[in-house]
């Protein structure tokens, strides 16, 4: 089956620093999604990417859909304490089925 | 987006019993999904539930263990049957709207 490799598994940063995480796959996806999960909650959609090469921003977050359609990255600029959580990438095929990465646990020290 | 209500939010159950989890969405959707998230892990799809048809289960998940109902376009239930401690997980429902999956807050299940 399809697998997503997400890295890093965890990050410990100081408030104000920039963050970068990425996902790679051996398979092509039609859509890349980035979700954030806070403790005790379900994943919340941050950014959706629909076209190869697409670069999309949502406030301090920027994500890109790789040209090969097999990878994506998420950047967070000027991190703040509420950025703490687990970030998941997900690839979607035409059948609406999602394949999730293993997640990146982000800790921001004030 | 979508407003999804999932009940119960958490439960502690005895082994051998069953728990039914409910998922209600604010307006009609064609596709609903059920996921399991084991402690410290990513999300794993259990099944896809379409109204008016049998749920489609992923490899490793069977209907006898995880029966699903989808009586209408805004509601679904997942039952975790004959529970064992290995079933302790977060169970999440999601809905597909405008090609995007939106998630409920999850049900945190502990089996003793």
Short mmCIF file of C-alpha atoms in Angstrom, two decimals:
data_model
loop_
_atom_site.label_atom_id
_atom_site.label_comp_id
_atom_site.label_asym_id
_atom_site.label_seq_id
_atom_site.Cartn_x
_atom_site.Cartn_y
_atom_site.Cartn_z
CA UNK A 1 0.00 0.00 0.00
CA UNK A 2 0.91 3.65 -0.14
CA UNK A 3 3.18 4.99 2.58
CA UNK A 4 4.17 8.49 3.56
CA UNK A 5 7.46 9.25 5.23
CA UNK A 6 7.15 12.34 7.40
CA UNK A 7 10.10 14.03 9.03
CA UNK A 8 11.19 15.02 11.51
CA UNK A 9 9.30 12.93 14.06
CA UNK A 10 9.68 15.66 16.67
CA UNK A 11 11.04 19.18 16.99
CA UNK A 12 11.93 21.29 19.99
CA UNK A 13 12.31 24.98 19.14
CA UNK A 14 12.37 28.40 20.75
CA UNK A 15 9.51 30.81 20.29
CA UNK A 16 10.14 32.99 17.24
CA UNK A 17 12.06 30.37 15.29
CA UNK A 18 10.96 29.07 11.90
CA UNK A 19 9.98 25.42 11.44
CA UNK A 20 10.07 23.14 8.42
CA UNK A 21 8.70 19.64 8.03
CA UNK A 22 8.16 17.45 4.99
CA UNK A 23 6.58 14.33 3.62
CA UNK A 24 7.71 12.05 0.82
CA UNK A 25 6.01 9.15 -0.86
CA UNK A 26 6.80 6.46 -3.39
CA UNK A 27 3.37 7.07 -4.92
CA UNK A 28 1.77 10.02 -6.66
CA UNK A 29 -1.06 11.89 -4.96
CA UNK A 30 -3.65 14.21 -6.47
CA UNK A 31 -3.97 16.32 -3.33
CA UNK A 32 -1.73 17.02 -0.36
CA UNK A 33 -3.21 18.11 2.95
CA UNK A 34 -1.67 19.34 6.16
CA UNK A 35 -3.53 18.90 9.47
CA UNK A 36 -2.75 19.89 13.05
CA UNK A 37 -3.94 17.87 16.04
CA UNK A 38 -4.07 19.40 19.50
CA UNK A 39 -4.28 17.18 22.60
CA UNK A 40 -7.80 15.83 23.06
CA UNK A 41 -8.95 16.99 19.64
CA UNK A 42 -9.29 15.66 16.13
CA UNK A 43 -7.07 16.82 13.27
CA UNK A 44 -7.86 20.30 11.94
CA UNK A 45 -7.14 21.18 8.33
CA UNK A 46 -4.41 23.81 7.87
CA UNK A 47 -3.69 23.85 4.15
CA UNK A 48 -4.88 21.92 1.08
CA UNK A 49 -2.76 21.69 -2.08
CA UNK A 50 -4.29 20.62 -5.39
CA UNK A 51 -1.68 21.13 -8.12
CA UNK A 52 1.91 20.07 -8.58
CA UNK A 53 4.17 23.02 -7.80
CA UNK A 54 1.45 24.88 -5.92
CA UNK A 55 2.67 27.10 -3.08
CA UNK A 56 -0.02 28.16 -0.62
CA UNK A 57 0.06 30.28 2.53
CA UNK A 58 -2.28 30.49 5.49
CA UNK A 59 -1.03 33.21 7.84
CA UNK A 60 2.38 32.13 9.13
CA UNK A 61 2.06 28.75 7.43
CA UNK A 62 3.31 27.99 3.94
CA UNK A 63 3.05 24.65 2.16
CA UNK A 64 4.09 23.40 -1.24
CA UNK A 65 2.96 20.51 -3.45
CA UNK A 66 6.09 18.97 -4.96
CA UNK A 67 6.60 18.99 -8.72
CA UNK A 68 6.84 15.20 -8.81
CA UNK A 69 3.53 14.96 -6.84
CA UNK A 70 5.34 12.66 -4.41
CA UNK A 71 6.27 15.18 -1.74
CA UNK A 72 5.18 18.24 0.19
CA UNK A 73 6.59 20.52 2.85
CA UNK A 74 5.11 22.77 5.51
CA UNK A 75 6.87 25.81 6.93
CA UNK A 76 5.84 27.75 10.01
CA UNK A 77 7.41 31.16 10.44
CA UNK A 78 7.97 32.99 13.73
CA UNK A 79 6.61 30.18 15.89
CA UNK A 80 4.46 30.93 18.94
CA UNK A 81 3.52 28.72 21.90
CA UNK A 82 0.09 27.87 20.47
CA UNK A 83 1.81 26.20 17.49
CA UNK A 84 2.48 23.25 19.81
CA UNK A 85 0.82 20.07 18.59
CA UNK A 86 1.17 17.21 16.15
CA UNK A 87 1.28 18.05 12.46
CA UNK A 88 0.20 15.42 9.93
CA UNK A 89 0.61 15.39 6.20
CA UNK A 90 -1.91 13.40 4.18
CA UNK A 91 -1.98 12.41 0.54
CA UNK A 92 -5.26 11.93 -1.25
CA UNK A 93 -5.96 9.95 -4.39
CA UNK A 94 -8.92 10.39 -6.71
CA UNK A 95 -10.99 8.01 -4.58
CA UNK A 96 -10.95 10.43 -1.61
CA UNK A 97 -8.96 7.95 0.45
CA UNK A 98 -6.36 9.61 2.68
CA UNK A 99 -2.96 8.21 3.55
CA UNK A 100 -1.45 9.88 6.61
CA UNK A 101 2.15 10.50 7.54
CA UNK A 102 3.39 9.49 10.98
CA UNK A 103 3.21 13.03 12.32
CA UNK A 104 5.64 15.66 13.59
CA UNK A 105 5.38 16.55 17.27
CA UNK A 106 6.22 20.24 17.67
CA UNK A 107 7.23 21.73 21.02
CA UNK A 108 7.75 25.49 21.29
CA UNK A 109 9.61 26.82 24.30
CA UNK A 110 8.59 30.34 25.32
CA UNK B 1 -15.75 23.16 6.65
CA UNK B 2 -18.03 20.89 8.67
CA UNK B 3 -19.33 20.79 12.23
CA UNK B 4 -19.03 17.25 13.53
CA UNK B 5 -20.30 16.02 16.88
CA UNK B 6 -18.91 12.75 18.18
CA UNK B 7 -20.22 10.95 21.27
CA UNK B 8 -19.07 9.85 23.74
CA UNK B 9 -15.92 11.93 23.97
CA UNK B 10 -14.32 9.29 26.18
CA UNK B 11 -15.21 6.05 27.91
CA UNK B 12 -13.67 3.38 30.07
CA UNK B 13 -15.00 -0.10 29.33
CA UNK B 14 -14.59 -3.62 30.58
CA UNK B 15 -13.15 -6.27 28.31
CA UNK B 16 -15.74 -8.35 26.49
CA UNK B 17 -18.26 -5.52 26.28
CA UNK B 18 -19.18 -3.38 23.27
CA UNK B 19 -19.30 0.38 22.76
CA UNK B 20 -21.19 2.29 20.10
CA UNK B 21 -19.78 5.64 19.00
CA UNK B 22 -22.01 8.18 17.32
CA UNK B 23 -21.06 10.76 14.69
CA UNK B 24 -23.40 13.58 13.68
CA UNK B 25 -22.59 16.17 10.99
CA UNK B 26 -24.25 19.56 10.54
CA UNK B 27 -25.47 18.93 7.00
CA UNK B 28 -25.72 16.09 4.50
CA UNK B 29 -22.60 14.38 3.25
CA UNK B 30 -22.18 11.39 0.97
CA UNK B 31 -19.05 9.88 2.45
CA UNK B 32 -18.19 9.36 6.11
CA UNK B 33 -15.09 7.61 7.41
CA UNK B 34 -14.02 5.95 10.65
CA UNK B 35 -10.39 5.98 11.80
CA UNK B 36 -8.44 4.53 14.69
CA UNK B 37 -5.50 6.35 16.25
CA UNK B 38 -3.52 4.25 18.67
CA UNK B 39 -1.53 6.05 21.39
CA UNK B 40 1.28 8.08 19.88
CA UNK B 41 0.47 6.88 16.38
CA UNK B 42 -0.95 8.22 13.16
CA UNK B 43 -4.48 7.69 11.86
CA UNK B 44 -5.49 4.39 10.31
CA UNK B 45 -8.65 4.10 8.24
CA UNK B 46 -11.07 1.46 9.52
CA UNK B 47 -13.84 1.81 6.97
CA UNK B 48 -15.75 4.08 4.62
CA UNK B 49 -19.48 4.44 5.28
CA UNK B 50 -21.80 5.50 2.48
CA UNK B 51 -25.50 5.93 3.06
CA UNK B 52 -27.61 3.11 1.68
CA UNK B 53 -24.79 0.63 1.22
CA UNK B 54 -22.56 -1.65 3.24
CA UNK B 55 -19.46 -0.07 4.72
CA UNK B 56 -16.19 -0.79 2.97
CA UNK B 57 -13.55 -2.08 5.39
CA UNK B 58 -9.81 -1.72 5.11
CA UNK B 59 -7.45 -4.63 5.36
CA UNK B 60 -7.19 -5.82 8.95
CA UNK B 61 -10.64 -4.61 9.98
CA UNK B 62 -13.78 -6.76 9.83
CA UNK B 63 -17.47 -6.09 10.13
CA UNK B 64 -17.99 -8.47 13.03
CA UNK B 65 -15.53 -6.52 15.16
CA UNK B 66 -16.41 -3.01 13.92
CA UNK B 67 -20.01 -2.96 12.69
CA UNK B 68 -21.00 0.38 11.16
CA UNK B 69 -24.39 1.91 10.50
CA UNK B 70 -25.19 4.80 8.16
CA UNK B 71 -28.93 5.32 8.39
CA UNK B 72 -28.98 8.77 6.75
CA UNK B 73 -26.75 11.44 5.24
CA UNK B 74 -25.91 13.17 8.54
CA UNK B 75 -25.31 10.29 10.95
CA UNK B 76 -23.19 7.18 11.43
CA UNK B 77 -22.25 4.84 14.24
CA UNK B 78 -19.23 2.62 14.83
CA UNK B 79 -19.44 -0.23 17.32
CA UNK B 80 -16.32 -1.70 18.87
CA UNK B 81 -17.38 -5.24 19.74
CA UNK B 82 -16.08 -7.71 22.30
CA UNK B 83 -13.44 -5.26 23.42
CA UNK B 84 -9.96 -6.13 24.63
CA UNK B 85 -7.24 -3.84 26.02
CA UNK B 86 -5.71 -3.74 22.53
CA UNK B 87 -8.77 -1.79 21.40
CA UNK B 88 -7.77 1.14 23.61
CA UNK B 89 -7.42 3.97 21.10
CA UNK B 90 -8.88 7.18 19.85
CA UNK B 91 -11.67 6.57 17.33
CA UNK B 92 -12.36 9.40 14.91
CA UNK B 93 -15.06 10.00 12.37
CA UNK B 94 -14.58 12.23 9.38
CA UNK B 95 -16.74 13.52 6.55
CA UNK B 96 -15.93 14.42 2.98
CA UNK B 97 -17.03 17.88 1.90
CA UNK B 98 -15.75 19.69 -1.20
CA UNK B 99 -13.12 16.94 -1.64
CA UNK B 100 -11.67 17.56 1.84
CA UNK B 101 -12.00 15.35 4.93
CA UNK B 102 -12.99 17.08 8.16
CA UNK B 103 -12.68 15.34 11.51
CA UNK B 104 -14.63 15.09 14.72
CA UNK B 105 -12.91 15.51 18.10
CA UNK B 106 -12.66 11.75 18.59
CA UNK B 107 -13.68 9.20 21.21
CA UNK B 108 -10.99 8.19 23.67
CA UNK B 109 -11.56 4.58 24.61
CA UNK B 110 -9.80 2.74 27.40
CA UNK B 111 -10.46 -0.97 27.86
CA UNK B 112 -9.61 -2.55 31.18
#
